[in-house]
CSV table of C-alpha atoms and ligand atoms in Angstrom, one decimal:
chain,number,residue,atom,x,y,z
E,21,UNK,CA,-57.8,13.9,-22.5
E,22,UNK,CA,-60.8,14.1,-20.2
E,23,UNK,CA,-58.8,13.8,-17.1
E,24,UNK,CA,-55.4,15.4,-17.8
E,25,UNK,CA,-54.0,15.4,-14.3
E,26,UNK,CA,-54.0,11.6,-14.4
E,27,UNK,CA,-51.9,11.6,-17.5
E,28,UNK,CA,-48.7,13.2,-16.0
E,29,UNK,CA,-46.0,10.6,-16.5
E,30,UNK,CA,-43.8,10.7,-13.4
E,31,UNK,CA,-40.3,9.1,-13.8
E,32,UNK,CA,-38.1,6.9,-11.7
E,33,UNK,CA,-34.5,8.1,-12.2
E,34,UNK,CA,-31.4,5.9,-12.8
E,35,UNK,CA,-28.2,6.6,-10.8
E,36,UNK,CA,-24.6,6.4,-11.9
E,37,UNK,CA,-21.5,6.2,-9.8
E,38,UNK,CA,-18.6,8.2,-11.1
E,39,UNK,CA,-15.1,8.7,-9.9
E,40,UNK,CA,-15.9,12.5,-9.6
E,41,UNK,CA,-19.3,12.0,-7.9
E,42,UNK,CA,-20.5,12.7,-4.4
E,43,UNK,CA,-23.3,12.2,-1.9
E,44,UNK,CA,-25.4,15.3,-2.4
E,45,UNK,CA,-28.0,13.5,-4.6
E,46,UNK,CA,-28.8,11.5,-1.4
E,47,UNK,CA,-28.4,14.4,1.0
E,48,UNK,CA,-29.9,17.5,-0.6
E,49,UNK,CA,-32.2,15.6,-3.0
E,50,UNK,CA,-34.8,13.0,-2.0
E,51,UNK,CA,-33.1,10.0,-3.6
E,52,UNK,CA,-31.7,6.7,-2.5
E,53,UNK,CA,-28.3,6.7,-4.1
E,54,UNK,CA,-26.1,3.7,-4.7
E,55,UNK,CA,-23.0,5.2,-3.0
E,56,UNK,CA,-21.2,8.3,-1.9
E,57,UNK,CA,-19.6,8.6,-5.4
E,58,UNK,CA,-23.0,9.1,-7.2
E,59,UNK,CA,-22.3,11.6,-10.0
E,60,UNK,CA,-25.4,11.4,-12.2
E,61,UNK,CA,-29.1,11.0,-11.8
E,62,UNK,CA,-30.5,10.2,-15.2
E,63,UNK,CA,-33.8,11.9,-14.5
E,64,UNK,CA,-35.6,11.4,-17.8
E,65,UNK,CA,-33.9,8.9,-20.1
E,66,UNK,CA,-34.8,6.2,-22.6
E,67,UNK,CA,-31.2,5.5,-23.4
E,68,UNK,CA,-30.2,1.8,-23.2
E,69,UNK,CA,-27.4,2.7,-20.7
E,70,UNK,CA,-30.0,4.0,-18.3
E,71,UNK,CA,-33.7,3.4,-19.3
E,72,UNK,CA,-36.0,5.1,-16.7
E,73,UNK,CA,-39.3,3.6,-15.7
E,74,UNK,CA,-42.7,5.3,-15.2
E,75,UNK,CA,-43.8,5.8,-11.6
E,76,UNK,CA,-47.5,5.3,-10.8
E,77,UNK,CA,-50.5,5.5,-13.0
E,78,UNK,CA,-51.6,3.2,-15.8
E,79,UNK,CA,-48.0,2.8,-17.2
E,80,UNK,CA,-46.4,2.1,-13.8
E,81,UNK,CA,-43.1,0.2,-14.1
E,82,UNK,CA,-43.0,0.5,-17.9
E,83,UNK,CA,-39.7,1.5,-19.4
E,84,UNK,CA,-39.7,4.9,-21.1
E,85,UNK,CA,-38.2,3.4,-24.3
E,86,UNK,CA,-41.0,0.9,-24.5
E,87,UNK,CA,-43.7,3.5,-23.9
E,88,UNK,CA,-42.2,5.7,-26.6
E,89,UNK,CA,-42.5,2.7,-29.0
E,90,UNK,CA,-45.9,1.5,-28.0
E,91,UNK,CA,-47.7,4.8,-27.4
E,92,UNK,CA,-46.3,7.3,-29.8
E,93,UNK,CA,-49.5,9.3,-29.5
E,94,UNK,CA,-48.5,10.3,-25.9
E,95,UNK,CA,-45.5,12.0,-27.4
E,96,UNK,CA,-47.2,13.8,-30.3
E,97,UNK,CA,-46.4,11.2,-33.0
E,98,UNK,CA,-43.1,12.8,-33.8
E,99,UNK,CA,-42.0,10.0,-36.2
E,100,UNK,CA,-38.5,9.9,-34.5
E,101,UNK,CA,-37.0,6.5,-34.1
E,102,UNK,CA,-36.1,7.0,-30.4
E,103,UNK,CA,-36.8,9.3,-27.5
E,104,UNK,CA,-34.9,12.4,-28.4
E,105,UNK,CA,-33.7,13.9,-25.1
E,106,UNK,CA,-32.0,13.0,-21.9
E,107,UNK,CA,-32.2,15.0,-18.7
E,108,UNK,CA,-29.6,14.5,-15.9
E,109,UNK,CA,-28.9,16.0,-12.5
E,110,UNK,CA,-25.1,16.1,-12.0
E,111,UNK,CA,-23.3,16.2,-8.6
E,112,UNK,CA,-19.6,16.9,-9.5
E,113,UNK,CA,-17.3,16.9,-6.5
E,114,UNK,CA,-14.2,16.5,-8.8
E,115,UNK,CA,-13.5,17.3,-12.4
E,116,UNK,CA,-15.1,15.2,-15.1
E,117,UNK,CA,-12.7,14.3,-17.9
E,118,UNK,CA,-11.9,16.9,-20.5
E,119,UNK,CA,-14.0,15.7,-23.4
E,120,UNK,CA,-15.8,16.5,-26.6
E,121,UNK,CA,-18.9,15.1,-28.3
E,122,UNK,CA,-19.5,14.5,-32.0
E,123,UNK,CA,-22.3,15.9,-34.1
E,124,UNK,CA,-25.1,13.8,-35.6
E,125,UNK,CA,-23.3,13.3,-38.9
E,126,UNK,CA,-20.1,12.1,-37.4
E,127,UNK,CA,-21.8,9.9,-34.8
E,128,UNK,CA,-24.0,8.3,-37.4
E,129,UNK,CA,-21.0,7.3,-39.5
E,130,UNK,CA,-18.6,6.3,-36.7
E,131,UNK,CA,-20.8,5.2,-33.8
E,132,UNK,CA,-23.4,2.7,-35.1
E,133,UNK,CA,-26.0,5.3,-36.0
E,134,UNK,CA,-26.0,7.0,-32.6
E,135,UNK,CA,-27.1,10.6,-32.2
E,136,UNK,CA,-24.5,13.2,-31.7
E,137,UNK,CA,-24.6,15.2,-28.6
E,138,UNK,CA,-25.6,18.8,-28.1
E,139,UNK,CA,-26.0,19.5,-24.4
E,140,UNK,CA,-26.7,22.4,-22.1
E,141,UNK,CA,-26.2,23.0,-18.4
E,142,UNK,CA,-28.2,25.0,-15.9
E,143,UNK,CA,-26.1,25.6,-12.8
E,144,UNK,CA,-28.1,24.9,-9.7
E,145,UNK,CA,-25.4,25.4,-7.1
E,146,UNK,CA,-21.7,26.1,-7.0
E,147,UNK,CA,-18.8,27.1,-4.8
E,148,UNK,CA,-16.3,30.0,-5.1
E,149,UNK,CA,-13.8,27.7,-6.7
E,150,UNK,CA,-16.3,26.0,-9.1
E,151,UNK,CA,-15.0,26.1,-12.7
E,152,UNK,CA,-15.9,24.8,-16.1
E,153,UNK,CA,-13.8,24.2,-19.1
E,154,UNK,CA,-15.5,25.6,-22.3
E,155,UNK,CA,-13.4,25.7,-25.4
E,156,UNK,CA,-9.7,25.9,-26.0
E,157,UNK,CA,-6.9,28.4,-26.8
E,158,UNK,CA,-5.5,26.9,-30.0
E,159,UNK,CA,-5.8,29.0,-33.1
E,160,UNK,CA,-5.3,26.3,-35.7
E,161,UNK,CA,-5.9,22.6,-36.0
E,162,UNK,CA,-2.1,22.1,-36.2
E,163,UNK,CA,-1.6,24.0,-33.0
E,164,UNK,CA,-4.4,22.0,-31.3
E,165,UNK,CA,-2.8,18.7,-32.4
E,166,UNK,CA,0.7,19.7,-31.1
E,167,UNK,CA,-0.7,21.0,-27.8
E,168,UNK,CA,-2.6,17.7,-27.3
E,169,UNK,CA,0.4,15.6,-28.3
E,170,UNK,CA,2.7,17.6,-26.0
E,171,UNK,CA,0.2,17.4,-23.2
E,172,UNK,CA,0.1,21.2,-22.7
E,173,UNK,CA,-3.3,21.0,-21.0
E,174,UNK,CA,-3.0,24.1,-18.9
E,175,UNK,CA,-2.2,26.3,-21.9
E,176,UNK,CA,-4.8,24.5,-24.1
E,177,UNK,CA,-8.0,24.6,-22.1
E,178,UNK,CA,-10.1,27.6,-21.4
E,179,UNK,CA,-11.2,27.6,-17.8
E,180,UNK,CA,-14.0,29.8,-16.5
E,181,UNK,CA,-15.6,30.4,-13.1
E,182,UNK,CA,-19.4,29.7,-13.0
E,183,UNK,CA,-22.0,30.3,-10.4
E,184,UNK,CA,-25.7,29.5,-9.6
E,185,UNK,CA,-28.1,30.5,-12.5
E,186,UNK,CA,-25.4,30.4,-15.2
E,187,UNK,CA,-26.6,28.6,-18.3
E,188,UNK,CA,-24.2,27.0,-20.7
E,189,UNK,CA,-24.8,25.6,-24.2
E,190,UNK,CA,-22.2,23.1,-25.3
E,191,UNK,CA,-22.3,22.5,-29.0
E,192,UNK,CA,-20.8,19.3,-30.5
E,193,UNK,CA,-17.1,19.9,-31.1
E,194,UNK,CA,-16.7,22.1,-28.0
E,195,UNK,CA,-14.0,20.8,-25.7
E,196,UNK,CA,-15.5,20.9,-22.1
E,197,UNK,CA,-15.7,19.6,-18.6
E,198,UNK,CA,-17.2,20.6,-15.3
E,199,UNK,CA,-15.3,21.1,-12.1
E,200,UNK,CA,-15.8,20.5,-8.4
E,201,UNK,CA,-18.6,21.6,-6.2
E,202,UNK,CA,-21.2,22.0,-8.9
E,203,UNK,CA,-24.8,20.8,-9.1
E,204,UNK,CA,-26.0,20.9,-12.6
E,205,UNK,CA,-29.3,20.2,-14.5
E,206,UNK,CA,-28.2,18.9,-17.9
E,207,UNK,CA,-30.5,18.6,-21.0
E,208,UNK,CA,-29.0,16.9,-24.0
E,209,UNK,CA,-29.6,14.8,-27.1
E,210,UNK,CA,-30.2,11.2,-26.2
E,211,UNK,CA,-26.7,10.0,-26.7
E,212,UNK,CA,-23.9,8.6,-24.6
E,213,UNK,CA,-21.0,9.2,-27.0
E,214,UNK,CA,-18.0,11.0,-25.3
E,215,UNK,CA,-14.5,11.3,-26.6
E,216,UNK,CA,-12.1,11.7,-23.7
E,217,UNK,CA,-9.1,14.0,-24.3
E,218,UNK,CA,-7.5,14.1,-20.9
E,219,UNK,CA,-8.5,12.5,-17.6
E,220,UNK,CA,-6.2,14.3,-15.2
E,221,UNK,CA,-4.1,11.1,-15.1
E,222,UNK,CA,-6.6,9.5,-12.7
E,223,UNK,CA,-6.9,5.7,-12.2
E,224,UNK,CA,-10.0,3.6,-11.8
E,225,UNK,CA,-9.3,0.1,-10.3
E,226,UNK,CA,-5.6,0.8,-11.0
E,227,UNK,CA,-6.1,1.7,-14.6
E,228,UNK,CA,-6.6,4.9,-16.5
E,229,UNK,CA,-9.9,5.4,-18.3
E,230,UNK,CA,-9.7,5.0,-22.0
E,231,UNK,CA,-8.9,8.2,-24.1
E,232,UNK,CA,-10.2,8.7,-27.6
E,233,UNK,CA,-7.7,11.2,-29.0
E,234,UNK,CA,-7.9,10.4,-32.7
E,235,UNK,CA,-11.7,10.8,-32.8
E,236,UNK,CA,-11.5,13.9,-30.5
E,237,UNK,CA,-9.0,15.6,-32.8
E,238,UNK,CA,-11.3,15.0,-35.7
E,239,UNK,CA,-14.4,16.5,-34.1
E,240,UNK,CA,-13.0,19.4,-32.0
E,241,UNK,CA,-13.9,22.8,-33.5
E,242,UNK,CA,-11.1,25.2,-34.2
E,243,UNK,CA,-10.9,28.0,-33.1
E,244,UNK,CA,-13.3,28.2,-30.2
E,245,UNK,CA,-15.9,30.9,-30.2
E,246,UNK,CA,-15.8,33.6,-27.5
E,247,UNK,CA,-17.0,32.6,-24.0
E,248,UNK,CA,-20.1,34.9,-24.3
E,249,UNK,CA,-21.3,32.6,-27.1
E,250,UNK,CA,-21.6,29.8,-24.6
E,251,UNK,CA,-22.5,31.3,-21.2
E,252,UNK,CA,-25.6,33.2,-20.3
E,253,UNK,CA,-26.5,34.7,-16.8
E,254,UNK,CA,-30.1,34.0,-15.9
E,255,UNK,CA,-30.4,35.2,-12.3
E,256,UNK,CA,-32.5,38.3,-13.1
E,257,UNK,CA,-35.2,36.7,-15.2
E,258,UNK,CA,-38.8,37.5,-14.3
E,259,UNK,CA,-40.8,35.3,-12.0
E,260,UNK,CA,-44.0,33.5,-12.7
E,261,UNK,CA,-43.5,33.1,-16.4
E,262,UNK,CA,-41.7,30.8,-18.8
E,263,UNK,CA,-38.2,32.2,-19.6
E,264,UNK,CA,-36.7,30.7,-22.7
E,265,UNK,CA,-33.1,29.8,-22.0
E,266,UNK,CA,-32.2,28.3,-25.3
E,267,UNK,CA,-33.7,27.2,-28.6
E,268,UNK,CA,-31.5,25.1,-30.9
E,269,UNK,CA,-32.0,22.4,-33.5
E,270,UNK,CA,-32.7,19.8,-30.9
E,271,UNK,CA,-34.4,21.3,-27.9
E,272,UNK,CA,-36.0,24.3,-26.2
E,273,UNK,CA,-35.4,24.9,-22.5
E,274,UNK,CA,-37.3,27.2,-20.1
E,275,UNK,CA,-36.8,28.3,-16.5
E,276,UNK,CA,-39.7,29.1,-14.3
E,277,UNK,CA,-39.4,30.6,-10.8
E,278,UNK,CA,-42.8,30.3,-9.3
E,279,UNK,CA,-44.3,32.1,-6.2
E,280,UNK,CA,-47.8,33.0,-7.6
E,281,UNK,CA,-50.3,30.8,-9.4
E,282,UNK,CA,-50.0,31.0,-13.2
E,283,UNK,CA,-51.1,29.1,-16.2
E,284,UNK,CA,-49.3,28.1,-19.4
E,285,UNK,CA,-50.2,25.9,-22.3
E,286,UNK,CA,-48.7,22.5,-23.2
E,287,UNK,CA,-48.3,23.3,-26.9
E,288,UNK,CA,-45.3,21.1,-27.5
E,289,UNK,CA,-45.4,17.4,-28.8
E,290,UNK,CA,-44.5,16.6,-25.1
E,291,UNK,CA,-42.9,18.5,-22.4
E,292,UNK,CA,-40.3,17.4,-19.7
E,293,UNK,CA,-40.3,19.1,-16.3
E,294,UNK,CA,-37.9,18.9,-13.4
E,295,UNK,CA,-38.6,20.5,-10.0
E,296,UNK,CA,-35.2,21.9,-8.9
E,297,UNK,CA,-36.3,23.9,-5.8
E,298,UNK,CA,-39.2,24.0,-3.4
E,299,UNK,CA,-42.7,22.5,-3.9
E,300,UNK,CA,-46.1,23.3,-5.2
E,301,UNK,CA,-48.8,21.8,-7.4
E,302,UNK,CA,-49.4,21.2,-11.1
E,303,UNK,CA,-53.2,21.1,-11.9
E,304,UNK,CA,-53.7,20.1,-8.2
E,305,UNK,CA,-51.1,17.3,-8.1
E,306,UNK,CA,-48.3,17.9,-5.5
E,307,UNK,CA,-44.8,18.2,-7.0
E,308,UNK,CA,-41.6,18.9,-5.1
E,309,UNK,CA,-37.8,19.2,-5.6
E,310,UNK,CA,-36.4,16.1,-7.2
E,311,UNK,CA,-39.6,15.2,-9.2
E,312,UNK,CA,-39.2,14.7,-12.9
E,313,UNK,CA,-42.2,14.2,-15.2
E,314,UNK,CA,-43.5,14.3,-18.8
E,315,UNK,CA,-46.6,16.1,-19.8
E,316,UNK,CA,-47.9,14.2,-22.8
E,317,UNK,CA,-49.3,15.6,-26.1
E,318,UNK,CA,-52.5,17.5,-25.8
E,319,UNK,CA,-52.2,17.9,-22.0
E,320,UNK,CA,-53.8,21.4,-22.3
E,321,UNK,CA,-53.6,24.1,-19.7
E,322,UNK,CA,-50.9,23.8,-17.0
E,323,UNK,CA,-51.7,25.5,-13.7
E,324,UNK,CA,-48.6,25.9,-11.6
E,325,UNK,CA,-48.8,27.1,-8.0
E,326,UNK,CA,-46.4,27.1,-5.0
E,327,UNK,CA,-42.9,28.2,-4.2
E,328,UNK,CA,-40.6,26.4,-6.5
E,329,UNK,CA,-38.3,26.4,-9.5
E,330,UNK,CA,-39.2,24.2,-12.6
E,331,UNK,CA,-36.9,23.7,-15.5
E,332,UNK,CA,-38.9,22.6,-18.6
E,333,UNK,CA,-37.7,21.3,-21.9
E,334,UNK,CA,-39.2,20.0,-25.2
E,335,UNK,CA,-37.7,18.6,-28.3
E,336,UNK,CA,-37.5,20.8,-31.3
E,337,UNK,CA,-38.5,18.0,-33.6
E,338,UNK,CA,-41.6,19.2,-35.5
Z,418,ZN,ZN1,-20.3,16.4,-22.2
C-alpha cells in the first residue's frame, strides 16, 4: 500500500422505486433517481438484486460482487463466501410494509442458503409525525397468531415516534416498519429476505403485494423486548472521534461528526463509509454528502478533515 489514497473504492449506488418512496434522494442528495417514488439507494451492495459497481480507479466499472471474488485481499481475506454487508439510504414518504426477517439458521434452511437479516437504522431526518413500528404487544405465540388472524393490527403493533439521531437495532424476529417522512441510513446483513405481515391493504398495479404470514409467524419473537433495548439516542455524542453505535455478531457501526482534523486507523478487514452531511477530505481526497466508499485492508491511517458527518461500518467477521 504505497499510495493508499488511490486505493479508496468509491461506489456507484443502485436505486429502487417503492410504493412508499419519494423524490428526496434526487433533491436533497446528489443522485439521478429513476422516478419520484424512489425509496432506496443501495449505497454499498454486492447483492444480486442490486450489485453496485466501482467508480473510478483501476477497478472502474467492476461489480462489487466480482471484486469480492477476484480480489479477496482487498477485503482482508475473510474467507466468507459473499460480501457480508449491505448499506442503504432510505427515503420513506409512506409506511413500508409491516415485516419481519429470519435469522441465519432459518434463512439457510428455508431460503436457498440465504443469510438472515440483522439490520440497523440511523435516522438522518424526520418529521413531527414520523414513527416506526418496533416489536408487538402480544404476550404469547397464541395471542400473536390470533391477533394476526383477526387483523387486529392497531392493537398488535408497537408504534414509536423517532427523530434525527435516533439509532435502532432490528434483530431478526423483530416485527418492524418505518413510517412517513424519514431519511434513514441502514446497515444490514447482505440479505433481501423479508416476510410481509401486513401491507396496509395497498395495491400495486391493482394487486396487493404478497404476504408471507406462515413464515412470519414462525420467526417472530414473542414477547418483544422493551423499546429501550432497540432504540438509542445519539445526538449528544462527542465530535471528532469515532462513536461506536453498535457491535453485534455481524457488524460494527460508528458515527463521526467532524469539524476539526483527526486521524483514525483502518484496523478492520475493510471499512465502509458514507458521508451523510457536509463535505471534507479523506487523506486529501475530497468527499461530500452522498459519497459511499470502501477502505480496503491495510489502508492505514485515515486523516479526516472538513465539516461533515460520516457513518462507518465494518463486518464483525474475524
Ligand atoms: Zn426490515
